Short mmCIF file of C-alpha atoms in Angstrom, two decimals:
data_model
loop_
_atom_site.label_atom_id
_atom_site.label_comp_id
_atom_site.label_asym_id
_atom_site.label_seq_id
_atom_site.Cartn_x
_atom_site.Cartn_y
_atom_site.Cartn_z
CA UNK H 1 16.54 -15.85 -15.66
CA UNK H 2 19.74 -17.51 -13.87
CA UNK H 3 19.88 -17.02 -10.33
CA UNK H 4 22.89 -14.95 -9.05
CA UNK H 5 25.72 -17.26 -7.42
CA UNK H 6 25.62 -15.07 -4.15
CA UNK H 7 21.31 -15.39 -4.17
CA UNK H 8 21.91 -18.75 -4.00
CA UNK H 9 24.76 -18.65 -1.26
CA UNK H 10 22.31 -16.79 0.91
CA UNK H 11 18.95 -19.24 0.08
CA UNK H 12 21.70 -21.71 1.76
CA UNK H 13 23.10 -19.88 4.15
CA UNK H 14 22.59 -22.10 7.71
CA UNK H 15 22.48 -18.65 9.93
CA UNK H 16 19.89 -17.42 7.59
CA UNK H 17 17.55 -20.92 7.76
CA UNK H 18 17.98 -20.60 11.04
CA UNK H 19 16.88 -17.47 11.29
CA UNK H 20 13.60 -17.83 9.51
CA UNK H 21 13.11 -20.86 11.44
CA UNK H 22 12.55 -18.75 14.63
CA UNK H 23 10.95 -15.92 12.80
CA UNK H 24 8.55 -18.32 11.60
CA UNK H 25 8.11 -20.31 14.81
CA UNK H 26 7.97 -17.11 16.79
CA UNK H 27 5.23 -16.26 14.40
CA UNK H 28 3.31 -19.40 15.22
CA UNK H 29 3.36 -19.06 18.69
CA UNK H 30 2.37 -15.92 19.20
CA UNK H 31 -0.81 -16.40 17.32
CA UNK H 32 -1.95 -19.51 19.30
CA UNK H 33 -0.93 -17.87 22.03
CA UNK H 34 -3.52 -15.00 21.06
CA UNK H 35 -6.20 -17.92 19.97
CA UNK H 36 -5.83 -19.40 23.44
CA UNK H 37 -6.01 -15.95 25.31
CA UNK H 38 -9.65 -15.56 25.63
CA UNK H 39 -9.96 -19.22 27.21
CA UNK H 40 -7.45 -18.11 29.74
CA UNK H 41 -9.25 -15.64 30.38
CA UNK H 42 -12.28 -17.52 31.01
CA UNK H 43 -9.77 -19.20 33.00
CA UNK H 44 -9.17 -16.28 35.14
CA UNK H 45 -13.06 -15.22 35.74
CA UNK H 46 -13.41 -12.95 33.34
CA UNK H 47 -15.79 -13.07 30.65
CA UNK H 48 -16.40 -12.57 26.67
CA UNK H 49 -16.94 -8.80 27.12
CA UNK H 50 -13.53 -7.89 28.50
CA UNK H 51 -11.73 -10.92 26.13
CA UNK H 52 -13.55 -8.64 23.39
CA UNK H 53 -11.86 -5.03 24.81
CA UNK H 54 -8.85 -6.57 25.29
CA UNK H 55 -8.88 -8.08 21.28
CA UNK H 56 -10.04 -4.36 20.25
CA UNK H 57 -7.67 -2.74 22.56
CA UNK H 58 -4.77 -4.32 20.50
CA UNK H 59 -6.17 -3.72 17.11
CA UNK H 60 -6.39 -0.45 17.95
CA UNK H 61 -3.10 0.27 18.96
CA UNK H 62 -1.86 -1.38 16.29
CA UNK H 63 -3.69 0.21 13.74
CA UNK H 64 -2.58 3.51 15.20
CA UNK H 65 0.81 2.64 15.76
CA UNK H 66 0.73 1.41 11.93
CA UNK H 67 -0.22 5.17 10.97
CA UNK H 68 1.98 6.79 12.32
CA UNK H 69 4.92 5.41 12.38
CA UNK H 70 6.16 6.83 9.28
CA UNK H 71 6.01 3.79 6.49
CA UNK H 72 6.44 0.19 7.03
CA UNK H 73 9.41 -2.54 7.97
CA UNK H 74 11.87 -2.47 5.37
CA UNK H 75 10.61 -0.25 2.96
CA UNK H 76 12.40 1.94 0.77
CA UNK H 77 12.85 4.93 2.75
CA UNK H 78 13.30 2.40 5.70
CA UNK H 79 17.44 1.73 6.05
CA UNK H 80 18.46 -2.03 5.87
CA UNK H 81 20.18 -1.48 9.51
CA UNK H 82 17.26 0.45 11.00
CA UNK H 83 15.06 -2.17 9.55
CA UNK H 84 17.17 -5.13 11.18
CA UNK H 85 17.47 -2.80 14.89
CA UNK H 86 13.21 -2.11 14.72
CA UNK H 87 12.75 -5.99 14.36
CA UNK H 88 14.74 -7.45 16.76
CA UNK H 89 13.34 -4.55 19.17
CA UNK H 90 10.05 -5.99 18.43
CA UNK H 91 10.93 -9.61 19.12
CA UNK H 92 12.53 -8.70 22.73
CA UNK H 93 9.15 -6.54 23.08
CA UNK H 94 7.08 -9.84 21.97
CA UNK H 95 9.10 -12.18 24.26
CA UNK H 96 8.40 -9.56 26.82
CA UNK H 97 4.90 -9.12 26.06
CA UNK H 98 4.29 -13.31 26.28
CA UNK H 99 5.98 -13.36 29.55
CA UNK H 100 3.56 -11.16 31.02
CA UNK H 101 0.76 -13.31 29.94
CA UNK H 102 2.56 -16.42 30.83
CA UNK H 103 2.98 -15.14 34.86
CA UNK H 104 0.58 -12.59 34.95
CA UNK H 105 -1.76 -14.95 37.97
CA UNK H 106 1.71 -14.44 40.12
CA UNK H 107 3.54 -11.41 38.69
CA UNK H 108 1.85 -9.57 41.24
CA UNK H 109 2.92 -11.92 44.21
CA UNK H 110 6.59 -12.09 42.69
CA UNK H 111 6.85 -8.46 41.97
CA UNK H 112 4.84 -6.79 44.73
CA UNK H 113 2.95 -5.04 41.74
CA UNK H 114 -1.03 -3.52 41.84
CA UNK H 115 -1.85 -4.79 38.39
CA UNK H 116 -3.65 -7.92 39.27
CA UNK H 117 -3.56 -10.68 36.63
CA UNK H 118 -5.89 -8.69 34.06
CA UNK H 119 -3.30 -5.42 34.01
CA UNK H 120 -0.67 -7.48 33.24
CA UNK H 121 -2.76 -9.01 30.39
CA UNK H 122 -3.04 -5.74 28.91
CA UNK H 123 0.63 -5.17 29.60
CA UNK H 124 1.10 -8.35 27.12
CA UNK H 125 -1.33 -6.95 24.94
CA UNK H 126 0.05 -3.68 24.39
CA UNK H 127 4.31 -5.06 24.05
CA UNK H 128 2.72 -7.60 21.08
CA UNK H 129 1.67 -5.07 19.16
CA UNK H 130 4.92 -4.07 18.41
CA UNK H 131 5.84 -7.16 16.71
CA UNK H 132 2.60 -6.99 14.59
CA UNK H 133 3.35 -3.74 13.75
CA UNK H 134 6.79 -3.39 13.07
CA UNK H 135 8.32 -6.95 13.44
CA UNK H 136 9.79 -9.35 10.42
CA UNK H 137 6.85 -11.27 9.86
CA UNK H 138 3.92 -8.77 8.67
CA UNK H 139 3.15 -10.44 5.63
CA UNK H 140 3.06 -14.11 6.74
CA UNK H 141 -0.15 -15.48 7.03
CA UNK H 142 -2.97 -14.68 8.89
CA UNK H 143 -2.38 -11.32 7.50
CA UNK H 144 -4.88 -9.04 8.83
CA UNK H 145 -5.63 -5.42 8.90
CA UNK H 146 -3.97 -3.98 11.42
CA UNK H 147 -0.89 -3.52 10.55
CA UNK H 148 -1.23 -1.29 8.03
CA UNK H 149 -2.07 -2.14 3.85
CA UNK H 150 -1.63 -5.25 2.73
CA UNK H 151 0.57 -5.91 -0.14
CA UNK H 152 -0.98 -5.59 -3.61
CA UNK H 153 -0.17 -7.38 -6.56
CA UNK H 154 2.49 -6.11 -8.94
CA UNK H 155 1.43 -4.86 -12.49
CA UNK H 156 4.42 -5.87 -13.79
CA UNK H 157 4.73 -9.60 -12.85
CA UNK H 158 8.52 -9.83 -14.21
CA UNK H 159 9.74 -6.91 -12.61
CA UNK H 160 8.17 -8.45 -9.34
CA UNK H 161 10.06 -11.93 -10.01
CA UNK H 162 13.35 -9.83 -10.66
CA UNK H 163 13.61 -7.89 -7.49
CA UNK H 164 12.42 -11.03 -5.12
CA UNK H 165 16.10 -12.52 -3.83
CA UNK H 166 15.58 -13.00 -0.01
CA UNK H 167 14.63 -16.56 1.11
CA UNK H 168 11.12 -16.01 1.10
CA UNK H 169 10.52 -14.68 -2.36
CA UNK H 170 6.42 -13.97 -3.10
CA UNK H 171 3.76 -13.43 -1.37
CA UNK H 172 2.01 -17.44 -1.84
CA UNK H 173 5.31 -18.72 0.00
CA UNK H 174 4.66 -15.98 2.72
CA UNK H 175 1.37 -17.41 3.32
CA UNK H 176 2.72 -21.03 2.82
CA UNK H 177 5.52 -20.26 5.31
CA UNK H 178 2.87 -18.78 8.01
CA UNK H 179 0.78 -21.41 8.04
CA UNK H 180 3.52 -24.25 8.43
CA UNK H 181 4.15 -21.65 11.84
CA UNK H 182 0.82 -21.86 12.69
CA UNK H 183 0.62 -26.04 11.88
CA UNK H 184 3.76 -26.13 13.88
CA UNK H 185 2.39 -24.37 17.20
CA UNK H 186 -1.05 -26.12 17.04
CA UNK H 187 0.77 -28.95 16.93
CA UNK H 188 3.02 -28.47 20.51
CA UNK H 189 -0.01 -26.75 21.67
CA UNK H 190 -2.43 -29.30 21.50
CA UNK H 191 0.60 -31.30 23.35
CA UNK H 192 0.69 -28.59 26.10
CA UNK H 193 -2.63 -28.27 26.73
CA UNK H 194 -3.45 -31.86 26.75
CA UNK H 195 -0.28 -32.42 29.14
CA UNK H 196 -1.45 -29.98 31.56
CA UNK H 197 -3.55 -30.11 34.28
CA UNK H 198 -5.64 -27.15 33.07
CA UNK H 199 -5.53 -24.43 30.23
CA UNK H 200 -3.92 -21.83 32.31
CA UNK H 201 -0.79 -24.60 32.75
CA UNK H 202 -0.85 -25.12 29.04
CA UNK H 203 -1.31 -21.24 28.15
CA UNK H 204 1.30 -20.34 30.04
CA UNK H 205 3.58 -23.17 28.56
CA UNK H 206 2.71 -21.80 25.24
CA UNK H 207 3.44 -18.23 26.10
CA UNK H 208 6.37 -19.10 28.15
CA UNK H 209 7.82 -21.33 25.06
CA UNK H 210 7.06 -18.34 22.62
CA UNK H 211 8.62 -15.81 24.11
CA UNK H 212 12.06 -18.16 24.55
CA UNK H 213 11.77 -18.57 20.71
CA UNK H 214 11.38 -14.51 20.14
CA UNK H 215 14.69 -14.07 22.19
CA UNK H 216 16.41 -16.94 20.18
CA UNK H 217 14.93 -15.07 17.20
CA UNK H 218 15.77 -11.34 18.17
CA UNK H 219 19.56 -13.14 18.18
CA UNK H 220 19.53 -14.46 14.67
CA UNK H 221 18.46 -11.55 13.46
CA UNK H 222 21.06 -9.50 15.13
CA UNK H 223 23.70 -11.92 13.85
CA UNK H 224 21.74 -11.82 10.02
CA UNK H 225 22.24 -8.16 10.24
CA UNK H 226 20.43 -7.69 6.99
CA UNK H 227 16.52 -8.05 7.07
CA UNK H 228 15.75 -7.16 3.19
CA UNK H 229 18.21 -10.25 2.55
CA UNK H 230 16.06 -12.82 4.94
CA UNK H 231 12.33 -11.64 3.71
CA UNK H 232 13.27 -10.50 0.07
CA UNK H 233 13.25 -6.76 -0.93
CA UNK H 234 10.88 -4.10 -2.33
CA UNK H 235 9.07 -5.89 -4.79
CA UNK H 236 5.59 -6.60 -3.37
CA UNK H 237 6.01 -3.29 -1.69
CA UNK H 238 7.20 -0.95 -4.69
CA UNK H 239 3.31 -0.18 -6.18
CA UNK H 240 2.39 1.00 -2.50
CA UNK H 241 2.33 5.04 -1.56
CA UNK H 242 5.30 5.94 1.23
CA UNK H 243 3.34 7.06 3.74
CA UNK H 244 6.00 9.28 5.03
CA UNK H 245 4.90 11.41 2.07
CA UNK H 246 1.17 11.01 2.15
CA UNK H 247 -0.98 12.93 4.60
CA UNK H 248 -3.14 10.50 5.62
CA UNK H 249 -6.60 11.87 7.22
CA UNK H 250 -9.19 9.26 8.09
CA UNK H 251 -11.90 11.82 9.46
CA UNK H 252 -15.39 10.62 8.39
CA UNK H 253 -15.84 13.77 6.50
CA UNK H 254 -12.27 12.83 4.22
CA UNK H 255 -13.45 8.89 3.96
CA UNK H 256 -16.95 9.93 2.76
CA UNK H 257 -15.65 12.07 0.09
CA UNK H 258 -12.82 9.45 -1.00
CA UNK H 259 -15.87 6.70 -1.27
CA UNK H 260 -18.08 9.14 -2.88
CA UNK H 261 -15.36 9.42 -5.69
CA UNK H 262 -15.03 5.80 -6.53
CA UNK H 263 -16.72 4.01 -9.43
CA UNK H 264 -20.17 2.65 -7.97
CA UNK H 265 -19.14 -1.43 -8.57
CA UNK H 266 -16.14 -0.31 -6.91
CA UNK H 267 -17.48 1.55 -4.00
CA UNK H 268 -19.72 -1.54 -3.66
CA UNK H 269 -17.19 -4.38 -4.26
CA UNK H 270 -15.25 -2.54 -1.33
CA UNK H 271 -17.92 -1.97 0.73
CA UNK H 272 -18.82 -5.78 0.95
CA UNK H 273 -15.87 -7.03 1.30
CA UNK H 274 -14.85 -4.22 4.79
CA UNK H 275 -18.28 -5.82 5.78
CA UNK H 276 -17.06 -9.33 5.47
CA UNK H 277 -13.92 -8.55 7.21
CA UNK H 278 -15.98 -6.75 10.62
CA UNK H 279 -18.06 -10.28 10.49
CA UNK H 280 -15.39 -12.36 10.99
CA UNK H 281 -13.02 -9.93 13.27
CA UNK H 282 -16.25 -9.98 15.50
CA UNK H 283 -16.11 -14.24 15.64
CA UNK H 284 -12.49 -15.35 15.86
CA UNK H 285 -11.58 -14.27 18.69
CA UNK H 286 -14.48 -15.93 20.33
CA UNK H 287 -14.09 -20.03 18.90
CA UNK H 288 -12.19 -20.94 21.42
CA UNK H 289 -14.59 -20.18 23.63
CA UNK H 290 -17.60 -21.75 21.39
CA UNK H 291 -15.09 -25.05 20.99
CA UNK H 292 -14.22 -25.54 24.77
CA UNK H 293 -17.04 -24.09 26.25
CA UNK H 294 -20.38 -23.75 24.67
CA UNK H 295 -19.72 -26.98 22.39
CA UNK H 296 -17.06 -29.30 24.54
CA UNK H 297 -16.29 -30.68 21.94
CA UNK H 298 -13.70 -33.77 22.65
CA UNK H 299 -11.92 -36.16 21.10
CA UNK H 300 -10.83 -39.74 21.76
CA UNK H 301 -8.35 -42.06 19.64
CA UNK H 302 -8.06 -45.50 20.72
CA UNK H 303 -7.31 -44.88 24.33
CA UNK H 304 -6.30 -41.12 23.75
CA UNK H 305 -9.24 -38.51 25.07
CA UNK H 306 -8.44 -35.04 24.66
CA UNK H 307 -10.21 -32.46 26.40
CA UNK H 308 -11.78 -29.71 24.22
CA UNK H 309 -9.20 -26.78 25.12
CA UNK H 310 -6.40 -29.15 23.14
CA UNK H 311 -8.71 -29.96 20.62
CA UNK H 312 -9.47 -26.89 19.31
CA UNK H 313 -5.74 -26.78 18.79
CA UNK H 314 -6.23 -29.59 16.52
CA UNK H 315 -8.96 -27.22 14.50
CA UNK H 316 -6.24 -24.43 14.31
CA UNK H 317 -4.22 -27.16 12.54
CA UNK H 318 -6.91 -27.68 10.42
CA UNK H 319 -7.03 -24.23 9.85
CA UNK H 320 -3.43 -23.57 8.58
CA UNK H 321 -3.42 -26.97 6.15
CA UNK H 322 -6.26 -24.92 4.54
CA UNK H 323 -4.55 -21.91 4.26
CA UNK H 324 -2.06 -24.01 2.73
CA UNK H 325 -4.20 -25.60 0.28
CA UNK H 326 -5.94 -22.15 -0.61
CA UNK H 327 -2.42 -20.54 -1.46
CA UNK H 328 -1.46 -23.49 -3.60
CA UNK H 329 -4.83 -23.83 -5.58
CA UNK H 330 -5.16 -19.80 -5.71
CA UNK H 331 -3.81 -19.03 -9.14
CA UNK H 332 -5.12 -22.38 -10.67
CA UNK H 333 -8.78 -21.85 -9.72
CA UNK H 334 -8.10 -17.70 -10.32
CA UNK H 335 -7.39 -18.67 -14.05
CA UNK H 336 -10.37 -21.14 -14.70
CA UNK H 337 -12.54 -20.28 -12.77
CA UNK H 338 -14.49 -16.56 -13.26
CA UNK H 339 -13.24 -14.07 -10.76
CA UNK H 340 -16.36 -12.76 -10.01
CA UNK H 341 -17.91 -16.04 -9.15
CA UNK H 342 -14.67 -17.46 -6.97
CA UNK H 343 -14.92 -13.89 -5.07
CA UNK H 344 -18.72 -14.31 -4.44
CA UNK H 345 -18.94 -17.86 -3.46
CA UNK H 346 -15.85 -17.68 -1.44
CA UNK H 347 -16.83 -14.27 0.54
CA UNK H 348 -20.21 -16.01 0.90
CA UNK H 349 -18.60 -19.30 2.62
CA UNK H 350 -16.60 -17.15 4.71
CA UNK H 351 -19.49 -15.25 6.50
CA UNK H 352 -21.66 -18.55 6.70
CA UNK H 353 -18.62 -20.09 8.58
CA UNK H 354 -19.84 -18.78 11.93
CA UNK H 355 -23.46 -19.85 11.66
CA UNK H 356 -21.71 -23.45 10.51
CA UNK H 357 -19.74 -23.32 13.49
CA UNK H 358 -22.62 -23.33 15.74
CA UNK H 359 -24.92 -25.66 14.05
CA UNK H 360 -23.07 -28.45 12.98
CA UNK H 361 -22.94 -31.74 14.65
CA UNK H 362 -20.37 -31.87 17.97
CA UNK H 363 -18.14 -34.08 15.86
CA UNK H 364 -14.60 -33.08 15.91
CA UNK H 365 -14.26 -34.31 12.28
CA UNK H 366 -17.09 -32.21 10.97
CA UNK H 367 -15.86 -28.95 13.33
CA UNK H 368 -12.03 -29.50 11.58
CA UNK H 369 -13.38 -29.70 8.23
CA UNK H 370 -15.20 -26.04 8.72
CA UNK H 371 -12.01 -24.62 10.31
CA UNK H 372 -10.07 -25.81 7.11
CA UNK H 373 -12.69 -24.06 5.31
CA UNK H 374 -11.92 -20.67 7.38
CA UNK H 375 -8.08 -21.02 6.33
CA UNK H 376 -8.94 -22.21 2.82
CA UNK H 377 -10.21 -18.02 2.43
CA UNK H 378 -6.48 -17.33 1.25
CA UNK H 379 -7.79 -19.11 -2.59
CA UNK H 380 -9.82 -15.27 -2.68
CA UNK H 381 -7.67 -13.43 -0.93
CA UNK H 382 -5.82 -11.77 -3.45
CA UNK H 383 -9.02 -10.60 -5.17
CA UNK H 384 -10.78 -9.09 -1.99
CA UNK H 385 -11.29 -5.64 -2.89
CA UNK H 386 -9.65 -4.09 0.41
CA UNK H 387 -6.42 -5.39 -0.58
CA UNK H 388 -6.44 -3.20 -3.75
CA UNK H 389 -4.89 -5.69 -6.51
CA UNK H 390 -3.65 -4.31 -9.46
CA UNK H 391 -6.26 -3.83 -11.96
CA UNK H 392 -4.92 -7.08 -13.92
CA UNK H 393 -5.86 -9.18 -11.01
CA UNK H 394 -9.18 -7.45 -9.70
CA UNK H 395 -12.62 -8.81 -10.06
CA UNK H 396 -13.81 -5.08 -10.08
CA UNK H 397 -10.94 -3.47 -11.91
CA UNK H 398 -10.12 0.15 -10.84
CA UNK H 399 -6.83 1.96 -9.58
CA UNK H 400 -5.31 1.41 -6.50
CA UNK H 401 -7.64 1.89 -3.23
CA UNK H 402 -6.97 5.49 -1.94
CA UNK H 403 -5.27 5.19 1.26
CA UNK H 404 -8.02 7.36 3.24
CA UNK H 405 -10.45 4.34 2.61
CA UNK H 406 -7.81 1.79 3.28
CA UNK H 407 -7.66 3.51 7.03
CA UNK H 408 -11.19 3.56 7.45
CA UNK H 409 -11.53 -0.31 6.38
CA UNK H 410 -8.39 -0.89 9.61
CA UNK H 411 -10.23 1.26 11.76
CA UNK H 412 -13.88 -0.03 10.74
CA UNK H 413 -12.47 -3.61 11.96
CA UNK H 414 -10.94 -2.13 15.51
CA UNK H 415 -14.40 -2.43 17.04
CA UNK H 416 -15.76 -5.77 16.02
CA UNK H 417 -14.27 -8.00 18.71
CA UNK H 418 -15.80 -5.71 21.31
CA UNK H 419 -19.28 -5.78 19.69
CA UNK H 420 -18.68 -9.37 19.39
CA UNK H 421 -17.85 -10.14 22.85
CA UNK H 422 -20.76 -8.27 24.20
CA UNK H 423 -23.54 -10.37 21.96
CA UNK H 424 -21.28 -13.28 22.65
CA UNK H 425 -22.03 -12.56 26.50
CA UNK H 426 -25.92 -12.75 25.68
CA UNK H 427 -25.27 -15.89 24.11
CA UNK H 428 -23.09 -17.01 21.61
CA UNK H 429 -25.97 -18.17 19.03
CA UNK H 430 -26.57 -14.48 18.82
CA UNK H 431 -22.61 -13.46 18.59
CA UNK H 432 -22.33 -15.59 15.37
CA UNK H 433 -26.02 -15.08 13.87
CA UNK H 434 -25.03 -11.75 13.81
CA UNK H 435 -22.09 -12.61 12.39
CA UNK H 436 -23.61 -14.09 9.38
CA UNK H 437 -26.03 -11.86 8.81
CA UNK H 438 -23.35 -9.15 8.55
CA UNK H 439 -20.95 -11.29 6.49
CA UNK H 440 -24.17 -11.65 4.23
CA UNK H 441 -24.80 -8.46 3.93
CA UNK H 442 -21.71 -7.91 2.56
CA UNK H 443 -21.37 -10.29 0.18
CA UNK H 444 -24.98 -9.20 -1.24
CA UNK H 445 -23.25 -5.50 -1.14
CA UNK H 446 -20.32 -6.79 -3.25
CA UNK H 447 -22.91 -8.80 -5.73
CA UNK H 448 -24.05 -5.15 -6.91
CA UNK H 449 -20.84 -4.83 -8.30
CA UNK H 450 -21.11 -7.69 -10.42
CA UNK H 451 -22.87 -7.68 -13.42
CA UNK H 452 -23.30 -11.54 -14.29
CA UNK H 453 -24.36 -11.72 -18.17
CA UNK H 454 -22.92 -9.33 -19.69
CA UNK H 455 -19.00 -8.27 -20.08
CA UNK H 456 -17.14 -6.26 -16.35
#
């Protein structure tokens, strides 16, 4: 099919590049900012079990916000201007939310305020939500549960290519473009860190940095004026329920009776994989603190030493160039490779990441490789069953997830950092044995739905 002449005036389009560049940088920023958070807070005095409430504070607000607010950025019942206004409202609101974190020691001294360093933390907390929720860059990578259902896959893969004409036209380059944001920020973080004379110095560079780039972005995309145009249109969106006409009720009574009425390899499939998910929202938050803390694990290159708060911004590097890899390999090793078995053995190296973590050798080398692993998950992502492929692309094949389960796999994550945090503050070998063990549990959940030997 020949490109339209004006799709390929706005791929070009300098305003628009520019545009995506801060999107996409903002992006980046604001997740290492949220990586480093919990080590500033260790910073600060405080300890895992409050890092873990303020992690589960913001899922949950999210994931509430995400219900309802009526349907998602840019969809179809969402106008093109409303969806520009709502996204550059969220960037301001980000850039806000960063500040906060960046001054929140001396906000109170500056301000005359009563919210000591740890309310304005949660002030941060609460504004970044909005940019999860509602900003331009939901479905860049790390995508995550919180903001609502992923995207599925589209039945019709033609019709999909045919409607994608903004500058970032499927779902691999969305993952491809968040993890170059994510490379990106590790990258100037590990500089800031290692240039400052502690981690709340380089934190608060990082925030500070961030939330200039939001306000740079929330400009671009006032001058773009078009947001469907920048992040392409309905496409990956067009299989997924409005929820504006969906009443939505994720009481346990109405998620027990959706499960109950799924297929049993289904039920299962789904079950292990929400399982997987809690493991590792229960450990991420908390490898900073295993890196620069419980591990100190440093590095030195020729006469370069970096202390273990910028090296584990190295490992986040190592992290997105996995991602990266896993995008770019997904659909080769998805065709070759049985479905069943890439969705087992990749769920099962996800959830034995954490015990890996704290049992391999300090060696900064053998600590990046494992973090590569962790971003290497997006090879399976697209046939985890709480994403709710298309039947075509599903290991366990089966109609679209009904949303009451969807909500209850968000919500089910909400409390994992939380948990986390409070084994993590009996000791962190019992934080990610946990971990595992969960994670396991999972995957041997999802193996039920499997039967190897004989035809799905």
């Amino acid at each position: 099919m020949t490109p339209h002449p004006r799709d390929a005036v706005e791929r070009s389009d300098p305003v628009r590049l520019i545009c995506l560049a801060t999107i996409v940088s903002t992006h980046g920023l604001v997740r290492l900012a949220e990586r480093y958070l919990p080590e500033f807070l260790s910073a600060l005095g405080y300890g895992p079990i409050v890092v873990g409430l303020l992690v589960s504070l913001g899922l949950g607000l999210a994931v509430a916000a995400s219900e309802f607010s009526g349907g998602d950025l840019g969809g179809d019942a969402t106008p093109a201007l409303e969806s520009t206004t709502v996204a550059v409202l969220a960037a301001l609101l980000a850039a806000v939310g960063l500040l906060a974190w960046a001054g929140a020691p001396t906000l109170d001294t500056l301000l005359g305020t009563p919210l000591t360093a740890l309310g304005w933390l949660v002030v941060g907390v609460v504004l970044l939500q909005a940019w999860h929720v509602r900003g331009p860059t939901q479905r860049l990578w790390p995508t995550d549960t919180r903001a609502g259902p992923l995207p599925s896959s589209s039945a019709d893969d033609e019709r999909a290519r045919s409607n994608r004409t903004g500058l970032v036209p499927d779902q691999r380059t969305h993952i491809v473009l968040g993890a170059l944001g994510i490379v990106a920020a590790a990258v100037f973080a590990t500089i800031a860190v290692a240039s400052a004379d502690s981690i709340r110095g380089g934190f608060a560079l990082v925030a500070a940095t961030g939330a200039a780039v939001a306000i740079v972005g929330a400009v671009a995309l006032g001058t773009v004026g078009v947001l469907p145009s920048l992040f392409g249109d309905r496409s990956e969106r067009e299989d997924r329920p409005s929820t504006a006409s969906i009443d939505v009720d994720p009481s346990l009574r109405v998620v027990r009776r959706a499960v109950s009425r799924l297929p049993d390899r289904r039920r299962w499939a789904v079950i292990g994989d929400a399982l997987v998910r809690v493991a590792i929202a229960g450990t991420v938050p908390f490898l900073v603190l295993l890196i620069v803390d419980y591990r100190a694990i440093a590095l030195s290159i020729g006469g370069l030493s970096l202390a273990p708060a910028a090296v584990f911004g190295l490992f986040v590097l190592a992290e997105g160039a996995g991602a990266i890899v896993g995008a770019i390999a997904s659909p080769a090793l998805a065709s070759r490779v049985d479905r069943r078995i890439l969705l087992a053995v990749g769920l099962t190296g996800i959830s034995l990441l954490p015990m890996a973590l704290v049992a391999a050798p300090a060696s900064a080398a053998v600590v990046a490789v494992l973090f590569g692993l962790l971003g290497f998950r997006t090879v399976i992502e697209p046939l985890r069953p709480t994403v709710g492929a298309s039947a075509r692309a599903a290991p366990v094949p089966g109609p679209r997830l009904p949303e009451e389960i969807r909500t209850a796999v968000r919500v089910a994550v909400v409390p994992a950092p939380l948990l986390g945090g409070i084994l993590y503050a009996v000791n962190p070998l019992v934080a990610f044995t946990v971990a595992t063990t969960v994670g396991l549990l999972g995957v041997r959940e999802l193996g039920r739905a499997f039967p190897f030997g004989r035809d799905a």
